[in-house]
Coordinates of N, CA and C in Angstrom, one line a residue:
M1 N -6.5 -19.4 13.7 CA -7.8 -19.1 14.3 C -8.9 -20.0 13.8
L2 N -9.8 -19.7 12.9 CA -10.9 -20.5 12.5 C -11.7 -20.9 13.6
E3 N -11.6 -22.2 14.0 CA -12.5 -22.7 15.1 C -11.9 -22.5 16.4
R4 N -10.8 -21.9 16.6 CA -10.1 -21.8 17.9 C -10.7 -20.7 18.7
G5 N -10.6 -20.8 20.0 CA -11.0 -19.6 20.9 C -10.1 -18.5 20.7
V6 N -10.5 -17.3 21.1 CA -9.7 -16.1 20.9 C -8.4 -16.2 21.7
D7 N -8.4 -16.6 22.9 CA -7.1 -16.7 23.7 C -6.1 -17.7 23.0
E8 N -6.6 -18.8 22.6 CA -5.8 -19.8 21.9 C -5.3 -19.3 20.6
A9 N -6.1 -18.5 19.9 CA -5.8 -18.0 18.6 C -4.7 -16.9 18.8
L10 N -4.8 -16.0 19.7 CA -3.9 -15.0 20.0 C -2.6 -15.6 20.4
E11 N -2.6 -16.7 21.2 CA -1.4 -17.3 21.6 C -0.6 -17.9 20.4
Q12 N -1.4 -18.6 19.5 CA -0.7 -19.1 18.3 C -0.2 -18.0 17.3
L13 N -1.0 -16.9 17.1 CA -0.6 -15.8 16.3 C 0.7 -15.2 17.0
G14 N 0.8 -15.1 18.3 CA 1.8 -14.5 18.9 C 3.1 -15.2 18.6
R15 N 3.0 -16.6 18.4 CA 4.2 -17.4 18.0 C 4.6 -17.2 16.6
I16 N 3.6 -17.1 15.8 CA 3.9 -17.0 14.4 C 4.2 -15.7 13.9
F17 N 3.6 -14.6 14.5 CA 3.9 -13.3 14.1 C 4.5 -12.6 15.3
P18 N 5.8 -12.7 15.5 CA 6.5 -12.1 16.6 C 6.5 -10.6 16.4
P19 N 6.9 -9.8 17.5 CA 7.0 -8.3 17.2 C 8.0 -8.0 16.2
G20 N 7.7 -7.0 15.4 CA 8.6 -6.5 14.3 C 7.9 -5.6 13.5
P21 N 8.5 -5.1 12.3 CA 7.9 -4.2 11.5 C 6.6 -4.7 10.8
Y22 N 5.7 -3.8 10.7 CA 4.4 -4.2 10.0 C 3.7 -5.4 10.6
L23 N 3.8 -5.6 12.0 CA 3.2 -6.6 12.6 C 1.6 -6.4 12.6
D24 N 1.2 -5.1 12.6 CA -0.2 -4.8 12.5 C -0.8 -5.3 11.2
R25 N 0.0 -5.2 10.1 CA -0.6 -5.7 8.8 C -0.6 -7.2 8.7
R26 N 0.4 -7.8 9.3 CA 0.4 -9.3 9.2 C -0.8 -9.9 10.1
L27 N -1.0 -9.3 11.2 CA -2.1 -9.7 12.1 C -3.4 -9.3 11.4
G28 N -3.5 -8.1 10.7 CA -4.6 -7.7 10.1 C -5.1 -8.6 8.9
R29 N -4.1 -9.1 8.2 CA -4.3 -10.1 7.2 C -5.0 -11.4 7.7
A30 N -4.5 -11.8 8.8 CA -5.1 -13.0 9.5 C -6.6 -12.7 9.9
L31 N -6.9 -11.6 10.5 CA -8.2 -11.2 10.8 C -9.1 -11.1 9.6
A32 N -8.6 -10.4 8.6 CA -9.4 -10.4 7.4 C -9.7 -11.7 6.8
F33 N -8.7 -12.6 6.8 CA -9.0 -14.0 6.3 C -10.1 -14.6 7.2
Q34 N -10.0 -14.5 8.5 CA -11.1 -15.0 9.3 C -12.5 -14.6 8.9
A35 N -12.6 -13.2 8.7 CA -13.8 -12.6 8.4 C -14.3 -13.1 7.0
L36 N -13.5 -13.2 6.0 CA -13.9 -13.7 4.7 C -14.2 -15.2 4.6
Y37 N -13.4 -15.9 5.5 CA -13.8 -17.4 5.6 C -15.2 -17.6 6.2
E38 N -15.4 -16.9 7.2 CA -16.7 -17.0 7.9 C -17.9 -16.6 7.0
M39 N -17.7 -15.6 6.1 CA -18.6 -15.1 5.2 C -18.9 -16.2 4.2
D40 N -17.8 -16.9 3.7 CA -17.9 -17.9 2.7 C -18.6 -19.2 3.4
M41 N -18.3 -19.6 4.5 CA -18.8 -20.8 5.1 C -20.0 -20.7 5.8
G42 N -20.2 -19.6 6.5 CA -21.3 -19.4 7.4 C -22.3 -18.3 7.1
H43 N -22.0 -17.6 5.9 CA -22.8 -16.5 5.4 C -22.8 -15.3 6.5
H44 N -21.8 -15.3 7.2 CA -21.7 -14.2 8.3 C -21.3 -12.9 7.6
A45 N -21.9 -11.7 8.1 CA -21.4 -10.5 7.5 C -20.0 -10.3 8.0
P46 N -19.0 -9.9 7.1 CA -17.6 -9.7 7.5 C -17.5 -8.6 8.6
A47 N -18.3 -7.6 8.4 CA -18.1 -6.5 9.4 C -18.4 -6.9 10.8
Q48 N -19.5 -7.8 10.9 CA -19.9 -8.4 12.2 C -18.8 -9.3 12.7
V49 N -18.2 -10.1 11.9 CA -17.2 -11.0 12.3 C -16.0 -10.2 12.9
L50 N -15.6 -9.1 12.2 CA -14.5 -8.2 12.7 C -14.9 -7.5 14.0
D51 N -16.1 -7.1 14.1 CA -16.5 -6.5 15.3 C -16.5 -7.5 16.5
R52 N -16.9 -8.7 16.3 CA -16.9 -9.7 17.3 C -15.5 -10.1 17.7
L53 N -14.7 -10.2 16.7 CA -13.2 -10.6 17.0 C -12.6 -9.5 17.8
S54 N -12.9 -8.2 17.4 CA -12.4 -7.0 18.2 C -12.8 -7.0 19.6
V55 N -14.0 -7.3 19.9 CA -14.6 -7.4 21.3 C -13.9 -8.5 22.0
A56 N -13.9 -9.7 21.4 CA -13.4 -10.8 22.0 C -11.8 -10.7 22.3
I57 N -11.1 -9.9 21.4 CA -9.7 -9.6 21.6 C -9.6 -8.6 22.9
D58 N -10.5 -7.7 22.9 CA -10.4 -6.7 24.0 C -10.7 -7.4 25.3
E59 N -11.5 -8.4 25.3 CA -11.9 -9.1 26.6 C -11.0 -10.3 26.9
A60 N -10.1 -10.6 26.0 CA -9.2 -11.7 26.3 C -8.3 -11.4 27.5
G61 N -8.0 -12.4 28.3 CA -7.2 -12.3 29.5 C -5.8 -11.7 29.2
V62 N -5.1 -12.4 28.3 CA -3.7 -11.9 28.1 C -3.5 -11.9 26.6
S63 N -2.9 -10.8 26.0 CA -2.6 -10.7 24.6 C -1.1 -10.5 24.4
P64 N -0.6 -11.1 23.4 CA 0.8 -11.0 23.1 C 1.1 -9.6 22.4
Y65 N 0.1 -8.9 22.1 CA 0.2 -7.7 21.3 C -0.3 -6.4 22.1
P66 N 0.4 -5.3 21.9 CA -0.1 -4.1 22.5 C -1.4 -3.7 21.9
N67 N -2.2 -2.9 22.6 CA -3.5 -2.4 22.2 C -3.4 -1.6 20.9
E68 N -2.3 -0.8 20.7 CA -2.2 -0.1 19.5 C -2.0 -1.1 18.3
V69 N -1.3 -2.1 18.4 CA -1.1 -3.1 17.3 C -2.5 -3.7 17.0
L70 N -3.2 -4.1 17.9 CA -4.5 -4.7 17.7 C -5.4 -3.8 17.1
R71 N -5.4 -2.5 17.4 CA -6.2 -1.5 16.9 C -6.0 -1.3 15.4
D72 N -4.6 -1.2 15.1 CA -4.2 -1.0 13.8 C -4.5 -2.2 12.9
A73 N -4.2 -3.4 13.5 CA -4.5 -4.6 12.8 C -6.0 -4.7 12.3
T74 N -6.9 -4.4 13.3 CA -8.3 -4.4 13.0 C -8.6 -3.4 11.8
S75 N -8.0 -2.3 11.9 CA -8.2 -1.2 10.8 C -7.7 -1.7 9.5
Y76 N -6.6 -2.4 9.4 CA -6.1 -2.9 8.2 C -7.0 -4.1 7.7
A77 N -7.4 -5.0 8.6 CA -8.4 -6.0 8.2 C -9.7 -5.4 7.6
Q78 N -10.2 -4.4 8.1 CA -11.3 -3.8 7.6 C -11.0 -3.3 6.1
H79 N -9.9 -2.6 5.9 CA -9.4 -2.2 4.6 C -9.4 -3.3 3.7
L80 N -8.8 -4.5 4.1 CA -8.6 -5.6 3.1 C -10.0 -6.2 2.8
V81 N -10.9 -6.4 3.8 CA -12.2 -7.0 3.6 C -13.0 -6.1 2.6
R82 N -12.9 -4.8 2.9 CA -13.7 -3.8 2.0 C -13.2 -3.9 0.6
G83 N -11.8 -3.9 0.4 CA -11.2 -4.0 -0.9 C -11.6 -5.3 -1.7
V84 N -11.5 -6.4 -0.9 CA -11.8 -7.7 -1.5 C -13.3 -7.7 -2.0
L85 N -14.2 -7.3 -1.2 CA -15.6 -7.3 -1.5 C -16.0 -6.3 -2.5
D86 N -15.4 -5.2 -2.6 CA -15.6 -4.2 -3.7 C -15.1 -4.7 -5.0
N87 N -14.1 -5.6 -5.1 CA -13.6 -6.0 -6.3 C -13.7 -7.6 -6.6
R88 N -14.6 -8.1 -5.7 CA -14.6 -9.6 -5.8 C -15.0 -10.3 -7.1
P89 N -15.9 -9.7 -7.9 CA -16.2 -10.4 -9.2 C -14.9 -10.4 -10.1
A90 N -14.2 -9.4 -10.1 CA -13.0 -9.3 -10.9 C -11.9 -10.3 -10.3
I91 N -11.8 -10.2 -9.0 CA -10.7 -11.0 -8.4 C -11.0 -12.5 -8.5
D92 N -12.3 -12.9 -8.4 CA -12.7 -14.3 -8.6 C -12.5 -14.7 -10.0
G93 N -12.8 -13.8 -11.0 CA -12.5 -14.1 -12.4 C -11.0 -14.4 -12.6
V94 N -10.2 -13.7 -12.0 CA -8.7 -13.9 -12.1 C -8.4 -15.3 -11.6
I95 N -8.9 -15.6 -10.4 CA -8.6 -17.0 -9.8 C -9.0 -18.0 -10.8
Q96 N -10.3 -17.9 -11.3 CA -10.7 -18.9 -12.3 C -9.9 -19.0 -13.5
Q97 N -9.4 -17.9 -14.0 CA -8.5 -17.9 -15.2 C -7.2 -18.6 -14.9
R98 N -6.6 -18.3 -13.8 CA -5.3 -18.9 -13.4 C -5.3 -20.2 -12.8
A99 N -6.5 -20.7 -12.5 CA -6.6 -22.1 -11.9 C -7.8 -22.7 -12.6
P100 N -7.8 -22.9 -13.9 CA -8.9 -23.3 -14.7 C -9.3 -24.7 -14.5
L101 N -8.4 -25.6 -13.9 CA -8.8 -26.9 -13.6 C -9.6 -27.1 -12.3
W102 N -9.7 -25.9 -11.6 CA -10.4 -26.1 -10.3 C -11.4 -24.9 -10.2
P103 N -12.7 -25.3 -10.5 CA -13.8 -24.3 -10.4 C -13.8 -23.8 -9.0
L104 N -14.0 -22.5 -8.9 CA -14.0 -21.8 -7.5 C -14.7 -22.5 -6.5
A105 N -15.9 -23.0 -6.8 CA -16.8 -23.6 -5.8 C -16.0 -24.9 -5.4
Q106 N -15.2 -25.5 -6.1 CA -14.6 -26.8 -5.7 C -13.3 -26.6 -4.9
M107 N -12.7 -25.4 -4.8 CA -11.6 -25.1 -3.9 C -12.1 -25.0 -2.5
S108 N -11.2 -25.3 -1.6 CA -11.4 -25.1 -0.2 C -11.6 -23.7 0.2
A109 N -12.4 -23.4 1.0 CA -12.6 -21.9 1.4 C -11.4 -21.2 1.8
V110 N -10.5 -22.0 2.4 CA -9.2 -21.4 2.8 C -8.4 -21.0 1.6
D111 N -8.2 -21.8 0.6 CA -7.5 -21.4 -0.6 C -8.2 -20.3 -1.3
R112 N -9.6 -20.3 -1.4 CA -10.3 -19.2 -2.1 C -10.0 -17.9 -1.5
N113 N -10.1 -17.8 -0.1 CA -10.0 -16.5 0.6 C -8.6 -16.0 0.7
V114 N -7.7 -16.9 0.9 CA -6.3 -16.4 0.9 C -5.9 -15.9 -0.5
L115 N -6.4 -16.5 -1.5 CA -6.1 -16.0 -2.9 C -6.8 -14.6 -3.0
R116 N -8.0 -14.5 -2.6 CA -8.6 -13.2 -2.7 C -7.8 -12.0 -2.1
I117 N -7.3 -12.4 -0.9 CA -6.5 -11.3 -0.2 C -5.3 -11.1 -0.8
G118 N -4.6 -12.1 -1.3 CA -3.3 -12.0 -2.1 C -3.5 -11.2 -3.3
L119 N -4.6 -11.5 -4.1 CA -4.8 -10.8 -5.3 C -5.2 -9.3 -5.1
Y120 N -6.0 -9.2 -4.1 CA -6.3 -7.7 -3.8 C -5.0 -6.9 -3.6
E121 N -4.2 -7.5 -2.6 CA -3.0 -6.7 -2.4 C -2.0 -6.7 -3.5
S122 N -1.9 -7.6 -4.2 CA -1.0 -7.7 -5.4 C -1.4 -6.8 -6.5
L123 N -2.7 -6.7 -6.9 CA -3.1 -6.0 -8.0 C -3.9 -4.7 -7.7
Y124 N -4.3 -4.5 -6.4 CA -5.1 -3.3 -6.2 C -4.4 -2.5 -5.0
G125 N -3.6 -3.1 -4.1 CA -2.9 -2.5 -3.1 C -1.5 -2.2 -3.2
N126 N -1.0 -2.2 -4.4 CA 0.5 -2.2 -4.7 C 1.1 -0.9 -4.4
A127 N 0.3 0.1 -4.1 CA 0.8 1.5 -3.8 C 1.6 1.4 -2.4
T128 N 1.1 0.5 -1.6 CA 1.7 0.4 -0.2 C 2.3 -1.0 0.0
V129 N 2.0 -2.0 -0.8 CA 2.5 -3.4 -0.5 C 3.1 -3.9 -1.8
P130 N 4.4 -4.0 -1.7 CA 5.1 -4.6 -2.9 C 4.7 -6.0 -3.3
L131 N 4.8 -6.3 -4.6 CA 4.3 -7.5 -5.2 C 4.9 -8.7 -4.3
R132 N 6.2 -8.7 -4.1 CA 6.8 -9.8 -3.5 C 6.3 -10.0 -2.1
T133 N 6.1 -8.9 -1.4 CA 5.5 -9.0 -0.1 C 4.0 -9.5 -0.1
A134 N 3.2 -9.0 -1.0 CA 1.9 -9.5 -1.0 C 1.8 -11.0 -1.4
I135 N 2.7 -11.5 -2.2 CA 2.7 -12.9 -2.5 C 3.2 -13.7 -1.3
N136 N 4.3 -13.3 -0.8 CA 4.8 -14.0 0.4 C 3.9 -14.0 1.5
E137 N 3.2 -12.9 1.8 CA 2.2 -12.9 2.9 C 1.1 -13.9 2.8
A138 N 0.6 -13.9 1.4 CA -0.5 -14.8 1.2 C 0.0 -16.3 1.3
V139 N 1.3 -16.5 0.9 CA 1.8 -17.9 1.1 C 1.9 -18.3 2.5
E140 N 2.3 -17.3 3.3 CA 2.3 -17.6 4.8 C 0.9 -17.9 5.4
L141 N -0.1 -17.1 5.0 CA -1.5 -17.5 5.3 C -1.9 -18.9 4.9
A142 N -1.6 -19.3 3.8 CA -1.9 -20.6 3.2 C -1.2 -21.6 4.1
K143 N 0.1 -21.4 4.5 CA 0.7 -22.3 5.3 C 0.1 -22.5 6.7
L144 N -0.4 -21.3 7.2 CA -1.0 -21.3 8.5 C -2.4 -21.9 8.6
F145 N -3.2 -21.7 7.6 CA -4.6 -22.1 7.6 C -5.0 -23.2 6.7
G146 N -4.1 -23.5 5.6 CA -4.5 -24.4 4.6 C -3.9 -25.8 4.8
S147 N -4.0 -26.6 3.7 CA -3.4 -27.9 3.7 C -2.0 -27.9 3.3
E148 N -1.4 -29.1 3.2 CA 0.0 -29.2 2.8 C 0.3 -28.7 1.4
T149 N -0.7 -28.7 0.6 CA -0.5 -28.2 -0.8 C -1.0 -26.8 -1.1
S150 N -1.6 -26.2 0.0 CA -2.2 -24.9 -0.2 C -1.1 -23.8 -0.5
A151 N 0.0 -23.8 0.1 CA 1.0 -22.7 -0.1 C 1.5 -22.8 -1.6
K152 N 1.8 -23.9 -2.1 CA 2.3 -24.0 -3.5 C 1.2 -23.6 -4.4
F153 N 0.0 -24.0 -4.2 CA -1.1 -23.6 -5.1 C -1.3 -22.1 -5.1
V154 N -1.4 -21.5 -3.8 CA -1.5 -20.0 -3.8 C -0.3 -19.3 -4.5
N155 N 0.8 -19.7 -4.2 CA 2.0 -19.1 -4.8 C 2.0 -19.2 -6.3
G156 N 1.6 -20.3 -6.8 CA 1.4 -20.5 -8.4 C 0.4 -19.6 -9.0
V157 N -0.8 -19.6 -8.3 CA -1.8 -18.7 -8.9 C -1.5 -17.3 -8.9
L158 N -1.0 -16.9 -7.7 CA -0.5 -15.4 -7.7 C 0.5 -15.0 -8.6
G159 N 1.5 -15.9 -8.6 CA 2.6 -15.6 -9.6 C 2.1 -15.5 -11.1
R160 N 1.2 -16.3 -11.5 CA 0.7 -16.2 -12.8 C -0.2 -15.0 -13.0
A161 N -1.0 -14.7 -12.0 CA -1.9 -13.6 -12.1 C -1.0 -12.3 -12.2
V162 N 0.0 -12.1 -11.4 CA 0.9 -10.9 -11.4 C 1.6 -10.8 -12.8
E163 N 2.0 -11.9 -13.3 CA 2.7 -11.9 -14.6 C 1.7 -11.5 -15.6
A164 N 0.5 -12.1 -15.6 CA -0.6 -11.7 -16.6 C -0.8 -10.2 -16.5
S165 N -0.9 -9.7 -15.3 CA -1.1 -8.3 -15.2 C -0.1 -7.5 -15.7
A166 N 1.2 -7.8 -15.5 CA 2.3 -7.1 -16.0 C 2.4 -7.1 -17.5
N167 N 1.8 -8.2 -18.1 CA 1.7 -8.3 -19.6 C 0.6 -7.6 -20.2
G168 N -0.3 -7.0 -19.4 CA -1.5 -6.4 -19.9 C -2.7 -7.3 -20.1
E169 N -2.6 -8.5 -19.7 CA -3.7 -9.4 -19.8 C -4.9 -9.1 -19.0
W170 N -4.6 -8.5 -17.9 CA -5.7 -8.2 -16.9 C -5.3 -6.8 -16.4
P171 N -6.2 -6.0 -15.9 CA -6.0 -4.7 -15.5 C -4.6 -4.4 -14.8
P172 N -3.8 -3.7 -15.4 CA -2.4 -3.5 -14.7 C -2.6 -3.0 -13.3
A173 N -1.7 -3.3 -12.5 CA -1.8 -2.9 -11.1 C -1.9 -1.4 -10.9
D174 N -1.2 -0.6 -11.9 CA -1.2 0.8 -11.6 C -2.5 1.5 -12.1
S175 N -3.3 0.7 -12.8 CA -4.6 1.3 -13.3 C -5.8 0.7 -12.5
A176 N -5.5 -0.3 -11.6 CA -6.7 -0.8 -10.8 C -7.0 0.1 -9.7
P177 N -8.3 0.2 -9.3 CA -8.8 1.0 -8.3 C -8.2 0.5 -7.0
V178 N -7.8 1.5 -6.2 CA -7.2 1.3 -4.9 C -8.0 1.8 -3.8
A179 N -8.4 1.0 -2.8 CA -9.2 1.3 -1.7 C -8.4 2.4 -0.8
Q180 N -9.2 3.2 -0.1 CA -8.5 4.3 0.6 C -7.6 3.6 1.6
S181 N -6.4 4.3 1.8 CA -5.4 3.8 2.7 C -6.0 3.8 4.2
P182 N -5.6 2.7 4.8 CA -6.1 2.5 6.3 C -5.3 3.3 7.2
D183 N -4.3 4.0 6.8 CA -3.4 4.7 7.8 C -4.2 5.8 8.5
L184 N -3.8 6.0 9.7 CA -4.6 7.0 10.5 C -4.4 8.4 10.0
P185 N -5.4 9.3 10.2 CA -5.1 10.6 9.8 C -3.9 11.3 10.3
G186 N -3.2 12.0 9.4 CA -2.0 12.6 9.8 C -0.8 11.8 9.6
Q187 N -0.9 10.5 9.3 CA 0.2 9.6 9.0 C 0.4 9.4 7.6
A188 N 1.7 9.4 7.2 CA 2.0 9.2 5.8 C 1.8 7.7 5.4
A189 N 1.4 7.4 4.2 CA 1.2 6.1 3.8 C 2.5 5.4 3.8
R190 N 2.4 4.1 4.3 CA 3.7 3.4 4.4 C 3.7 2.4 3.2
T191 N 5.1 2.2 2.9 CA 5.4 1.1 1.9 C 6.0 0.0 2.6
E192 N 5.3 -1.1 2.5 CA 5.6 -2.3 3.3 C 6.7 -3.1 2.6
E193 N 7.7 -3.5 3.4 CA 8.7 -4.4 2.9 C 9.0 -5.4 4.0
H194 N 9.0 -6.7 3.6 CA 9.4 -7.7 4.5 C 10.5 -8.5 3.9
P195 N 11.4 -9.2 4.6 CA 12.3 -10.1 4.0 C 11.5 -11.2 3.4
S196 N 12.1 -11.7 2.3 CA 11.5 -12.8 1.6 C 11.3 -14.0 2.5
S197 N 10.1 -14.7 2.5 CA 9.9 -15.9 3.3 C 10.4 -17.1 2.6
G198 N 11.1 -16.9 1.5 CA 11.6 -18.0 0.8 C 10.6 -18.6 -0.3
A199 N 9.4 -18.0 -0.5 CA 8.5 -18.4 -1.5 C 9.1 -18.1 -2.8
S200 N 8.9 -19.0 -3.7 CA 9.3 -18.9 -5.1 C 8.2 -19.2 -6.1
E201 N 8.3 -18.7 -7.3 CA 7.1 -19.0 -8.2 C 7.1 -20.5 -8.5
E202 N 6.0 -21.1 -8.4 CA 5.9 -22.6 -8.7 C 4.8 -22.8 -9.7
N203 N 4.8 -24.0 -10.3 CA 3.7 -24.3 -11.2 C 2.5 -24.6 -10.2
I204 N 1.3 -24.4 -10.8 CA 0.1 -24.6 -10.1 C -0.1 -26.0 -9.6
H205 N -0.3 -26.1 -8.3 CA -0.5 -27.4 -7.7 C -2.0 -27.6 -7.5
P206 N -2.5 -28.8 -7.3 CA -4.0 -29.0 -7.1 C -4.4 -28.1 -5.9
A207 N -5.6 -27.5 -6.0 CA -6.2 -26.9 -4.9 C -6.7 -27.9 -3.9
T208 N -6.8 -27.5 -2.7 CA -7.3 -28.3 -1.7 C -8.8 -28.5 -1.9
P209 N -9.3 -29.7 -2.2 CA -10.8 -29.8 -2.5 C -11.6 -29.3 -1.4
A210 N -12.8 -28.8 -1.8 CA -13.7 -28.3 -0.7 C -14.2 -29.4 0.1
G211 N -14.3 -29.2 1.4 CA -14.6 -30.3 2.3 C -16.1 -30.3 2.6

């Protein structure tokens, strides 16, 4: 997405995120990333970005996704954005602790915001998103939107943050506040599982410098 038109973005996402389990959440992460990225770079209100994207998607000529998937993806994106913003000081503190050689302001906006989503899902949303899934999905976002080093950098930071949380160095995942589940009324909360994307814990690589 980023600077692409909605039709082009949907076509690209349709190739990257084919129909399958939890498609709404995978697409929702991409929408949440777009909203947080625009907040970072253009100081746009995330809610307005999501509203604009929702309208643009509704008006798009052809979408590779059913309306129900797009609706649920927008709902999950709102959940993620709200969770990241509610916990942003703590999340940004973890990023700085686990990537001390790269001040937050010197990271690219892509790396910063993929990490924010990944850390929120890893340390705050673990009731419905397993740690491996949260890390793998953040790595996939980094591959999609970042530079050639973004995926390894994101994987390394998230791996160290999760390990620190498990060791009690930062609020354990089970004690962190969890935003209200985005599942629709009457639906049971879902526990998300995806096959591994092949991501493995790596040492921290240089972040993409801010452009």
